[in-house]
PDB file of C-alpha atoms in Angstrom:
ATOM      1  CA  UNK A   1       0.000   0.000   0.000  1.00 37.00           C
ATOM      2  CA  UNK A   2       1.012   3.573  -0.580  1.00 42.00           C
ATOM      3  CA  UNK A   3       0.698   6.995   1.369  1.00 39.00           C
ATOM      4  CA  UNK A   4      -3.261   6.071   1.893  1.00 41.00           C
ATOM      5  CA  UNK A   5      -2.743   4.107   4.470  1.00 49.00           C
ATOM      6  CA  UNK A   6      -3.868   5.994   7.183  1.00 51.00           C
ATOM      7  CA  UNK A   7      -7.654   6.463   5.318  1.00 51.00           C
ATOM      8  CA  UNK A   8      -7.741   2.549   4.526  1.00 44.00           C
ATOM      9  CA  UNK A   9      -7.300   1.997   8.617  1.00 49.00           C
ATOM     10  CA  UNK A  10     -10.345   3.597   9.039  1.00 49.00           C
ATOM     11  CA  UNK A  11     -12.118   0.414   8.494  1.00 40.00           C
ATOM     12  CA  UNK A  12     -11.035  -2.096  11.255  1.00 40.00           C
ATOM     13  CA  UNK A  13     -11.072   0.752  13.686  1.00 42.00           C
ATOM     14  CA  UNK A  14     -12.715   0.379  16.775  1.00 34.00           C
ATOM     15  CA  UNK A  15     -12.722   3.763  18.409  1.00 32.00           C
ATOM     16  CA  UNK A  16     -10.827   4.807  21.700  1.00 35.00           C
ATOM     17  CA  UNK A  17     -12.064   8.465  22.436  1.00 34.00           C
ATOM     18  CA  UNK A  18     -11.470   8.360  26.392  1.00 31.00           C
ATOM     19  CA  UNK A  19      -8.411  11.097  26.807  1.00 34.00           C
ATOM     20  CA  UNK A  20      -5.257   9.307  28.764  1.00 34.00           C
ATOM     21  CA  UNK A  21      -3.903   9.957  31.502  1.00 34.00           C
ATOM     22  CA  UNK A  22      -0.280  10.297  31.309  1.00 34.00           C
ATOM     23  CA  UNK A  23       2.115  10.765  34.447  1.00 35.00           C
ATOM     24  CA  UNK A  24       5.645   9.283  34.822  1.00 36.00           C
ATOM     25  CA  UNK A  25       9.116  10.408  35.384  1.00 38.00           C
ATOM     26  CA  UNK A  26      11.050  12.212  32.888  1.00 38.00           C
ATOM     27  CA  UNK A  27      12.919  10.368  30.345  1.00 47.00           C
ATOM     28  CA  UNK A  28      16.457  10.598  29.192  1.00 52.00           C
ATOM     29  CA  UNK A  29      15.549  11.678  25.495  1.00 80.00           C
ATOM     30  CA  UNK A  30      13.021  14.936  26.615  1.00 88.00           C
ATOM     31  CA  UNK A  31      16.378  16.448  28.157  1.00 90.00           C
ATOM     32  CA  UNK A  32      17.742  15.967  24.946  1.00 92.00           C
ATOM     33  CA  UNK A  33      14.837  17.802  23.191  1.00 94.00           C
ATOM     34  CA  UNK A  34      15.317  20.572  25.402  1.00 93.00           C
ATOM     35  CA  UNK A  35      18.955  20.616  25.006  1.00 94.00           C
ATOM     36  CA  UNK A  36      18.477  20.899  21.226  1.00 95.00           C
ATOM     37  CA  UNK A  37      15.582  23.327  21.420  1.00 96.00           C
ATOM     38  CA  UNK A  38      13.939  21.416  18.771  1.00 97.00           C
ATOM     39  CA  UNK A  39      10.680  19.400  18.715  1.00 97.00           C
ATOM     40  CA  UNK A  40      11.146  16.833  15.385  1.00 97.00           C
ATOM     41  CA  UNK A  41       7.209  16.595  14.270  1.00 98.00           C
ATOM     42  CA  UNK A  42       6.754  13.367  11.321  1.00 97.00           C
ATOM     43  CA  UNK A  43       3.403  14.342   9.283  1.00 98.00           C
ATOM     44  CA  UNK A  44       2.353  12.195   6.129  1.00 96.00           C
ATOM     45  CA  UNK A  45       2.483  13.447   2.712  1.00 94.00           C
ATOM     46  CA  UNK A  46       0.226  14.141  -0.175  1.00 91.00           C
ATOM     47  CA  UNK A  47      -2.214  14.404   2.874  1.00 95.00           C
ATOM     48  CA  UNK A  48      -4.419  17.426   2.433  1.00 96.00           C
ATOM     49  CA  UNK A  49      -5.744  19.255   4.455  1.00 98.00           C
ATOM     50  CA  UNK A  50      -3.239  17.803   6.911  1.00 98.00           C
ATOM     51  CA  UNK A  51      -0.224  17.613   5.636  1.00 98.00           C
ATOM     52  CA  UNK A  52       1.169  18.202   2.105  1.00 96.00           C
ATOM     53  CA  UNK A  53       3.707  20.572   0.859  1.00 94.00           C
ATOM     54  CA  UNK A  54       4.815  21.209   4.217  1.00 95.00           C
ATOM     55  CA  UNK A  55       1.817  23.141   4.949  1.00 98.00           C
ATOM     56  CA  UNK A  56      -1.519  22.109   6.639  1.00 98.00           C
ATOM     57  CA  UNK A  57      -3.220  21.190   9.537  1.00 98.00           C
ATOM     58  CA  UNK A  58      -1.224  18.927  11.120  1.00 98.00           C
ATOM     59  CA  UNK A  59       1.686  21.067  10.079  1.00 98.00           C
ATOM     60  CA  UNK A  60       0.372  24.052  11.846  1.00 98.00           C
ATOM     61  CA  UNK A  61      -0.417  22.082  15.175  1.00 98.00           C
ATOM     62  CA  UNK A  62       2.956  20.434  15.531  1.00 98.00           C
ATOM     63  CA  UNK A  63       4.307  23.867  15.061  1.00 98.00           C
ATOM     64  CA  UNK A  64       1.892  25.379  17.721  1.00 98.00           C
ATOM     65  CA  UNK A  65       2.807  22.552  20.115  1.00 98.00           C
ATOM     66  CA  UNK A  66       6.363  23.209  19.760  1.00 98.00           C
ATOM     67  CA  UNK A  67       5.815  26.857  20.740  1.00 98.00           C
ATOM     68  CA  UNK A  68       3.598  25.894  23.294  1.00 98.00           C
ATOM     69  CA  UNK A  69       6.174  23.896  24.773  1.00 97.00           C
ATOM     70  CA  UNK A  70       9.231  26.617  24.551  1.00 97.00           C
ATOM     71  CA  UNK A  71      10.482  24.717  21.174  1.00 98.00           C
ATOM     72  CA  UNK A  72      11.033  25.227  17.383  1.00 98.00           C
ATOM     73  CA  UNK A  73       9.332  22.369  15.000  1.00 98.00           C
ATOM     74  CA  UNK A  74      11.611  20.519  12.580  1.00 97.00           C
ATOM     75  CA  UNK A  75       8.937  18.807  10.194  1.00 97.00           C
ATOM     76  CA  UNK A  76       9.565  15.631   9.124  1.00 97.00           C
ATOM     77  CA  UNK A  77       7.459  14.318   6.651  1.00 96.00           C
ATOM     78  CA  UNK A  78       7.380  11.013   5.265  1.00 95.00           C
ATOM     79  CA  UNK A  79       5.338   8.716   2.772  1.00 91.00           C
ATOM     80  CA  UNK A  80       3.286   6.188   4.555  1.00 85.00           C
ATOM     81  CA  UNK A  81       4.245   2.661   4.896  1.00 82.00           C
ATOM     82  CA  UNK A  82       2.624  -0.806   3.976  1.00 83.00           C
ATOM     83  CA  UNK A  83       0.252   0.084   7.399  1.00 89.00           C
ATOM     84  CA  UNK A  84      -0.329   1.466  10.524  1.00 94.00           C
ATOM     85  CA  UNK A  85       2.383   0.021  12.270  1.00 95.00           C
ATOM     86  CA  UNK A  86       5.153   0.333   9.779  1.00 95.00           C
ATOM     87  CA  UNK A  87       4.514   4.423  10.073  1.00 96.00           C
ATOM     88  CA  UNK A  88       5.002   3.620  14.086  1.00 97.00           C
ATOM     89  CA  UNK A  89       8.373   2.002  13.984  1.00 95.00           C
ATOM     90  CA  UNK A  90       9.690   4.300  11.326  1.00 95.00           C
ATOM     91  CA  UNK A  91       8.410   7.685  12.689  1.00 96.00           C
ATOM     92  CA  UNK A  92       8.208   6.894  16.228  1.00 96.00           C
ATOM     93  CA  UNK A  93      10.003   4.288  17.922  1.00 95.00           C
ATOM     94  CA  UNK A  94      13.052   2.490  15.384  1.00 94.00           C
ATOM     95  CA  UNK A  95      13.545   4.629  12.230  1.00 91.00           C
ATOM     96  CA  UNK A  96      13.159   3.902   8.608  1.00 87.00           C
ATOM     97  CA  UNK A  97      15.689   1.592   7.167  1.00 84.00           C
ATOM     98  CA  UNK A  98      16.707   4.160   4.468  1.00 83.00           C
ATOM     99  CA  UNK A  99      18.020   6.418   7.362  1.00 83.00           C
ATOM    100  CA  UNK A 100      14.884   8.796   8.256  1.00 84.00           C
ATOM    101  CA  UNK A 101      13.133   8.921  11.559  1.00 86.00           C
ATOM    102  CA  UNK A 102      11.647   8.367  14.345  1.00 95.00           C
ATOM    103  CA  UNK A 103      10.768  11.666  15.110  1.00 96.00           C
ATOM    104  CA  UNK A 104       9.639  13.002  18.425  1.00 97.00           C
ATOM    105  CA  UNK A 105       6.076  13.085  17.788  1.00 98.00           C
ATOM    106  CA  UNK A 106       4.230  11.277  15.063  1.00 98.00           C
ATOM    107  CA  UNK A 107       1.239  13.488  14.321  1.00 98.00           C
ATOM    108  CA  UNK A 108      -2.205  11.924  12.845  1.00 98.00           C
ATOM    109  CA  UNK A 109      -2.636   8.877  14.309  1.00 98.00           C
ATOM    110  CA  UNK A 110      -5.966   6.877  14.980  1.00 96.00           C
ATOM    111  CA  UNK A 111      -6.865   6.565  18.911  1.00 96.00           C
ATOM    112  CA  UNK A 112      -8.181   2.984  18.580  1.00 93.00           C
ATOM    113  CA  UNK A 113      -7.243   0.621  21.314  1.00 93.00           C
ATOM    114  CA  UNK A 114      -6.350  -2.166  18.983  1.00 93.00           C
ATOM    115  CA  UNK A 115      -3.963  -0.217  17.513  1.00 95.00           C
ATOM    116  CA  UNK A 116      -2.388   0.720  20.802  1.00 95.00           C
ATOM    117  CA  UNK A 117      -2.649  -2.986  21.796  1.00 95.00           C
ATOM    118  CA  UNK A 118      -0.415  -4.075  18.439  1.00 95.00           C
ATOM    119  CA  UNK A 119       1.991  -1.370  19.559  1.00 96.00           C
ATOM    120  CA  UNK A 120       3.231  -1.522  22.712  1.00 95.00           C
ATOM    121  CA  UNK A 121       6.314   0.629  22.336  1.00 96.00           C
ATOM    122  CA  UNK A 122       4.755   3.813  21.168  1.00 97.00           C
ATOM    123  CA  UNK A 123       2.112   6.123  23.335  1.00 97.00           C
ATOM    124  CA  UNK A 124      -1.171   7.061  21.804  1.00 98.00           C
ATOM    125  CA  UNK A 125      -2.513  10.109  23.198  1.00 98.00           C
ATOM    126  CA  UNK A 126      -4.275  14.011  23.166  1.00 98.00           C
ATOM    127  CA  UNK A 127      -7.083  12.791  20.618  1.00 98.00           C
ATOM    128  CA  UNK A 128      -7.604  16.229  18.921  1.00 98.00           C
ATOM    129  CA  UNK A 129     -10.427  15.738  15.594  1.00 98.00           C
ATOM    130  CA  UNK A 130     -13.007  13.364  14.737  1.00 97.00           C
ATOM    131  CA  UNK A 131     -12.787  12.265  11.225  1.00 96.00           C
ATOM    132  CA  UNK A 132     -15.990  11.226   9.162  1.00 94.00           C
ATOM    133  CA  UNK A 133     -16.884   9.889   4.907  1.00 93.00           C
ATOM    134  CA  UNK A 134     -19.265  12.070   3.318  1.00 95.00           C
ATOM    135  CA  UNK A 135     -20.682  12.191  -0.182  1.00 96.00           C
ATOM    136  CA  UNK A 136     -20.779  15.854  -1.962  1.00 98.00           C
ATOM    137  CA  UNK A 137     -22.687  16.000  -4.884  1.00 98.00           C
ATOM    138  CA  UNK A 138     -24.106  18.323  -7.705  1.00 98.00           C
ATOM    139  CA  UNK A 139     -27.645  19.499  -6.992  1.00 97.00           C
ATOM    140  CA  UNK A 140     -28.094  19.959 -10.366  1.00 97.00           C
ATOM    141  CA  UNK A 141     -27.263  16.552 -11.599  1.00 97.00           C
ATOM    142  CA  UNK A 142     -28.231  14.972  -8.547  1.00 97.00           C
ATOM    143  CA  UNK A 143     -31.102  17.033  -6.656  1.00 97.00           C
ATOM    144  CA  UNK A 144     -31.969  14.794  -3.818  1.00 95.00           C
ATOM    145  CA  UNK A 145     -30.163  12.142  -2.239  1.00 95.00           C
ATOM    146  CA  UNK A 146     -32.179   9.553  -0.118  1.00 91.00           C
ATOM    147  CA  UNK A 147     -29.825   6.106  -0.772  1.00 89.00           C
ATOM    148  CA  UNK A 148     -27.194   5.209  -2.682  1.00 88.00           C
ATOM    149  CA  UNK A 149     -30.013   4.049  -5.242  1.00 90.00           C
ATOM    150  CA  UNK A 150     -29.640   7.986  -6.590  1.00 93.00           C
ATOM    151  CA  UNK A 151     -25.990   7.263  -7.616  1.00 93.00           C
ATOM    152  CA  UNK A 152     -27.485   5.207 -10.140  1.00 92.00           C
ATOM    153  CA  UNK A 153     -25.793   6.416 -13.474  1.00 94.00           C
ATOM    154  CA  UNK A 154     -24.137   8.745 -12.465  1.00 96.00           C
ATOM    155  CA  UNK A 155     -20.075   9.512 -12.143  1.00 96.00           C
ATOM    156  CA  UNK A 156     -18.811   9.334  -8.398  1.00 96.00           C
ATOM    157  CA  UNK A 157     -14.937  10.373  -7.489  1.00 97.00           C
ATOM    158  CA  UNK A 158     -12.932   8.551  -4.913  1.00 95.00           C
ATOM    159  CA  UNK A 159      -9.732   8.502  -4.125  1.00 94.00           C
ATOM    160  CA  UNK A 160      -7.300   4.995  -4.851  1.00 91.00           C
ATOM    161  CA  UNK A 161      -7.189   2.707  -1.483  1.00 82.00           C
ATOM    162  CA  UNK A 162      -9.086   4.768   0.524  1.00 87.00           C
ATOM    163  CA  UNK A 163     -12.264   3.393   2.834  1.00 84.00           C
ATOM    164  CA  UNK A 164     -14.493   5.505   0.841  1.00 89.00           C
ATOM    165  CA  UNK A 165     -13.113   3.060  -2.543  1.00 88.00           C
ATOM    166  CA  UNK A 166     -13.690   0.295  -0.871  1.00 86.00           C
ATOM    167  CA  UNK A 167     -16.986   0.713   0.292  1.00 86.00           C
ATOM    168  CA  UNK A 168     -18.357   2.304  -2.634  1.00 88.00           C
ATOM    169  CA  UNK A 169     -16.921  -0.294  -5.062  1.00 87.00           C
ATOM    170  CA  UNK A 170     -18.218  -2.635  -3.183  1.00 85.00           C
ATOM    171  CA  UNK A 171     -21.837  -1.629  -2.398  1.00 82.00           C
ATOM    172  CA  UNK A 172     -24.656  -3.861  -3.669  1.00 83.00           C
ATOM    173  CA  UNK A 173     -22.282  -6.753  -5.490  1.00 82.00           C
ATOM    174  CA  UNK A 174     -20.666  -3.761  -6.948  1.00 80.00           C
ATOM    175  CA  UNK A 175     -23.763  -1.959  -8.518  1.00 87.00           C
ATOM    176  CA  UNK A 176     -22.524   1.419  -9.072  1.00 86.00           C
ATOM    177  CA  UNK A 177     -18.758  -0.042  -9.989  1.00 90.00           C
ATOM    178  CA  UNK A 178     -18.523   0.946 -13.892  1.00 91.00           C
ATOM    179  CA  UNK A 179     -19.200   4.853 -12.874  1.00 93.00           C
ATOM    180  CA  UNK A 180     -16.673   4.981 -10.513  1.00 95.00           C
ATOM    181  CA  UNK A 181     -13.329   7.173 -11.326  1.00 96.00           C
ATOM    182  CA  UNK A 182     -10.135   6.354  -8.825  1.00 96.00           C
ATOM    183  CA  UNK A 183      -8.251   9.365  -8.511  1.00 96.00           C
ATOM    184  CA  UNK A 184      -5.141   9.657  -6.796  1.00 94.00           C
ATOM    185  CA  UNK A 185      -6.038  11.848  -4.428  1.00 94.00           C
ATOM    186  CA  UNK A 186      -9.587  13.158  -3.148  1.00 96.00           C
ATOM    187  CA  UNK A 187      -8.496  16.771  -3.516  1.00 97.00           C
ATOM    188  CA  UNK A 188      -8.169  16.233  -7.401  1.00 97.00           C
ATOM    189  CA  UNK A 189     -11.363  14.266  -7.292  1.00 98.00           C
ATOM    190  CA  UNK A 190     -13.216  17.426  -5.134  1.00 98.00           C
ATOM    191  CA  UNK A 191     -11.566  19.379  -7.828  1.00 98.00           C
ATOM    192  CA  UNK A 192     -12.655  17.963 -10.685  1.00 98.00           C
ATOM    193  CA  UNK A 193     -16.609  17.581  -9.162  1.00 98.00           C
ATOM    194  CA  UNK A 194     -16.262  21.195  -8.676  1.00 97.00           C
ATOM    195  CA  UNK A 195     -15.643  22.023 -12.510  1.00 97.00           C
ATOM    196  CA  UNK A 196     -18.264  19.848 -13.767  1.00 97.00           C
ATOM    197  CA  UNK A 197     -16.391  16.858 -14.531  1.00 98.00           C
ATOM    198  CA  UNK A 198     -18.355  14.264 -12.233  1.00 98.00           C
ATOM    199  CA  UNK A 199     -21.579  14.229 -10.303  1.00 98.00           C
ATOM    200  CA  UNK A 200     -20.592  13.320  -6.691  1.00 98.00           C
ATOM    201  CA  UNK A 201     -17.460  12.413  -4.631  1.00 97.00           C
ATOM    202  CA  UNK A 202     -17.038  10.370  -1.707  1.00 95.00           C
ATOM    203  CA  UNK A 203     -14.459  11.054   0.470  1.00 96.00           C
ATOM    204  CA  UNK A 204     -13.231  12.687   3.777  1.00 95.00           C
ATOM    205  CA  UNK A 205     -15.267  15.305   5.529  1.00 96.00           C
ATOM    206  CA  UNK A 206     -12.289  17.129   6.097  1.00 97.00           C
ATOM    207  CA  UNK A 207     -11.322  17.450   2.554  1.00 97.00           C
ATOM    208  CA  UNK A 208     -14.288  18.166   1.543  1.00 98.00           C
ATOM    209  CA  UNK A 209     -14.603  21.108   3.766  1.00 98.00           C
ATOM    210  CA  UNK A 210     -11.235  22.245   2.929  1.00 98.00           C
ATOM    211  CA  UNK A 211     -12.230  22.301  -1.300  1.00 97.00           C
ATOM    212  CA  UNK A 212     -15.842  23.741  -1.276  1.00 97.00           C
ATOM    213  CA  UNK A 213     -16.155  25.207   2.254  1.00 90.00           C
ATOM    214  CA  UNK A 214     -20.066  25.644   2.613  1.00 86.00           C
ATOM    215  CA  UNK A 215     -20.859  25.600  -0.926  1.00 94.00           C
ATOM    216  CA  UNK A 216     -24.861  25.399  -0.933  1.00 94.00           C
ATOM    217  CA  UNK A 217     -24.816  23.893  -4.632  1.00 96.00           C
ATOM    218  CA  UNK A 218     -22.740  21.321  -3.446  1.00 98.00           C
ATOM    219  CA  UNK A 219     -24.994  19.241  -0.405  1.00 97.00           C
ATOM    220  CA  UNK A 220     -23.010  17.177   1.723  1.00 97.00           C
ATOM    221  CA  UNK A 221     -24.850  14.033   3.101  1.00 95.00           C
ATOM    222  CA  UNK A 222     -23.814  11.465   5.271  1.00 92.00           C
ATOM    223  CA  UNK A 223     -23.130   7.713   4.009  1.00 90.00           C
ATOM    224  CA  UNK A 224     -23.845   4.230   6.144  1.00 82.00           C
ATOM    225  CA  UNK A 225     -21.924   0.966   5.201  1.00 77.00           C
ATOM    226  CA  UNK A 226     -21.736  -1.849   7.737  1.00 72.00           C
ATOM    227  CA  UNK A 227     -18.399  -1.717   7.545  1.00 70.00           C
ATOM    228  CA  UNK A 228     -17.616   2.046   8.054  1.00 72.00           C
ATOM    229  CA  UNK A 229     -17.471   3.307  11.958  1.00 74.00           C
ATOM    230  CA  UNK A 230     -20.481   4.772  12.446  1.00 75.00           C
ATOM    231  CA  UNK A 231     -19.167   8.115  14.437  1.00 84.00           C
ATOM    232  CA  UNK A 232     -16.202   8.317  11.849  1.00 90.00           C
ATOM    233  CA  UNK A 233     -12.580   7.691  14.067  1.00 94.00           C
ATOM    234  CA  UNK A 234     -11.010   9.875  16.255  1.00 96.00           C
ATOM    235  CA  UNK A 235      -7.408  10.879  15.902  1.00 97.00           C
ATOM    236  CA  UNK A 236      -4.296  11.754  17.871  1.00 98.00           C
ATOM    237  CA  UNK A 237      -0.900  11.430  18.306  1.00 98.00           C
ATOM    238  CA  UNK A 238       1.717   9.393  19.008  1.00 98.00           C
ATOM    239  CA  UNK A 239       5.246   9.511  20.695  1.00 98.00           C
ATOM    240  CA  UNK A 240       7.835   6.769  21.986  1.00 96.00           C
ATOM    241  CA  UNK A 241       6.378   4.682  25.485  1.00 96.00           C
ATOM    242  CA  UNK A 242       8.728   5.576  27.716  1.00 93.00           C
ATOM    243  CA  UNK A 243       8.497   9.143  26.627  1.00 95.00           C
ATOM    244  CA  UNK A 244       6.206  10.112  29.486  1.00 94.00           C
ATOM    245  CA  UNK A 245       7.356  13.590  30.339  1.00 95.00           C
ATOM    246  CA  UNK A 246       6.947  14.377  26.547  1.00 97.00           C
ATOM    247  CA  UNK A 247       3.477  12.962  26.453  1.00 97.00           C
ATOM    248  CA  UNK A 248       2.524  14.404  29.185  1.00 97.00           C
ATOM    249  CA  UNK A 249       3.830  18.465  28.270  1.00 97.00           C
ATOM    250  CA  UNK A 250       2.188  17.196  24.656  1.00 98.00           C
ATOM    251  CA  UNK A 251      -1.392  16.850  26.066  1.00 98.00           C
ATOM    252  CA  UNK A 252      -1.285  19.538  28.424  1.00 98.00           C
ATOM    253  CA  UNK A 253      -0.791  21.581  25.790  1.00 98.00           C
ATOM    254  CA  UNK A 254      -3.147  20.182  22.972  1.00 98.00           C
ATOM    255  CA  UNK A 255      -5.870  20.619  25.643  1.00 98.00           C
ATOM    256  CA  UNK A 256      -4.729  24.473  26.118  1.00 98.00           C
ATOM    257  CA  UNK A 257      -4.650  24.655  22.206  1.00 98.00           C
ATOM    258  CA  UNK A 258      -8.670  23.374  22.384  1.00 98.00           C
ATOM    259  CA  UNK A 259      -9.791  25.538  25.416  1.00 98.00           C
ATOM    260  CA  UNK A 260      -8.959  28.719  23.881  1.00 98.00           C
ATOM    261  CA  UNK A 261     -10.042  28.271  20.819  1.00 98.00           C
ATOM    262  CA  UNK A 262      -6.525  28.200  18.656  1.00 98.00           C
ATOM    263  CA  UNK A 263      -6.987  24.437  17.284  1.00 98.00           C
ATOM    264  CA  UNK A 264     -10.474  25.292  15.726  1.00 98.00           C
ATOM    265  CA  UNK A 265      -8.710  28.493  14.311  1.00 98.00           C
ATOM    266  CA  UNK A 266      -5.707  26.500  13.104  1.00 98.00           C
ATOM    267  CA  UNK A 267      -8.667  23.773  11.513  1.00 98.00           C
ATOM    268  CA  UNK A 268     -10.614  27.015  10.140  1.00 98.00           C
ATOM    269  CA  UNK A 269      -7.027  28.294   8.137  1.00 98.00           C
ATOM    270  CA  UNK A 270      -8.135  25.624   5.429  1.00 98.00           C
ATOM    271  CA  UNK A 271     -12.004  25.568   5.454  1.00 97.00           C
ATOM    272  CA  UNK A 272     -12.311  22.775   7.893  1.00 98.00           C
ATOM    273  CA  UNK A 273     -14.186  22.557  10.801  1.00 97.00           C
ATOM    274  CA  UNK A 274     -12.468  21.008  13.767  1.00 97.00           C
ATOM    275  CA  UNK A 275     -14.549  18.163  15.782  1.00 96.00           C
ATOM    276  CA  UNK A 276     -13.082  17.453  19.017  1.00 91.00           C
ATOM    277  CA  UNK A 277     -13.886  14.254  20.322  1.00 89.00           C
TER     278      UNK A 277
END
């Protein structure tokens, strides 16, 4: 798999949205951190709004929690691995085997307690958005939208392994398969729904925020699969485990970042609405 990973996890998540706890000595490696005056921040690429070109979401919140803690962020991004647990041991707790990595904090990662469970050397923490799958679609080709039964015919944008792919391709013995398009990535697929070139897109709520803001000729509705989390999945961090001091200052400060407002202003910077779990 490529740098989609993190969307195609979304479907064997079971969601963890309980904030942690996190109190423990300090660790050798956060005296380092201060020594250097640097907080090392690994983001994924070609992940808009998040992450891509440097700039983003996730790139604005690692840099905000590096103030917050008295640091400068040195970004680190990365292409995703085969899954989940590849991007841990590269970005968080080993290193890539091509000499990147770990970072100090791994940004974007699904709270899920089965994905903590399969990782016991990394920390999964500060659970700052709620991601969901959405379909946009063109009132004009597509006035109403009651079931997926109004798809019929019509062309629908998704992006290449992503859970909204694999759901959609797969709905009703694969019904509505021959009018799909794969794009690379959603944004060109928002893209190209906004200049005419398809009907309706399925794909994060997030990215489609961050393409047609509150567009009222575009309706957004929300989509049910059985195998799609009902309430979306919730995402957070993630640092080494016996970082605790780091984890700790991390979380302290994400929850200062949501109490006075700066994460939904950071979210707001591309069109998105922030939901805190």
């Amino acid at each position: 798999m490529n740098s989609f990973s993190l969307r195609r996890a979304g479907l064997a998540i079971s969601l963890a949205c309980a904030s942690l706890s996190i109190a423990a000595p300090a660790h050798a490696d956060m005296e380092k951190i201060r020594q250097t005056g640097t907080l090392k921040v690994a983001v994924y690429n070609e992940f808009a709004p998040f992450s891509a070109n440097s700039a983003g979401i996730d790139v604005d919140l690692g840099a905000a929690l590096a103030k917050k803690l008295g640091l400068k962020m040195s970004l680190l991004p990365f292409p995703a691995g085969e899954n989940l647990n590849d991007d841990l041991r590269n970005m968080v707790w080993k290193g890539h085997y091509l000499g990147y990595g770990p970072a100090d904090l791994l940004m974007h990662v699904p709270v899920d307690q089965r994905l903590a469970a399969e990782n016991d050397k990394v920390e999964i923490f500060a659970p700052y958005h709620r991601e969901t799958v959405r379909l946009i679609r063109n009132s004009k080709t597509i006035p109403t939208f009651d079931g997926f039964d109004a798809l019929a015919g019509k062309n629908i944008g998704v992006e290449k392994i992503s859970i909204s792919a694999m759901v959609l391709l797969g709905e009703q013995n694969g019904k509505f398969r021959d009018n799909i398009k794969i794009y690379a990535t959603p944004i060109e697929a928002l893209e190209d729904l906004k200049a005419g070139k398809l009907d309706a897109v399925m794909a994060n709520q997030s990215e489609i925020e961050s393409v047609f803001k509150d567009d009222a000729n575009f309706p957004v509705s929300a989509v049910s699969f059985q195998r799609l989390p009902h309430k979306g999945w919730v995402v957070g961090m993630a640092v080494k485990k016996d970082e605790k001091e780091l984890a700790r200052l991390l979380q302290t400060a994400t929850d200062e970042l949501i109490a006075s407002g700066e994460l939904a202003k950071i979210f707001a910077k591309y069109g998105v609405h922030v939901v805190t779990p």
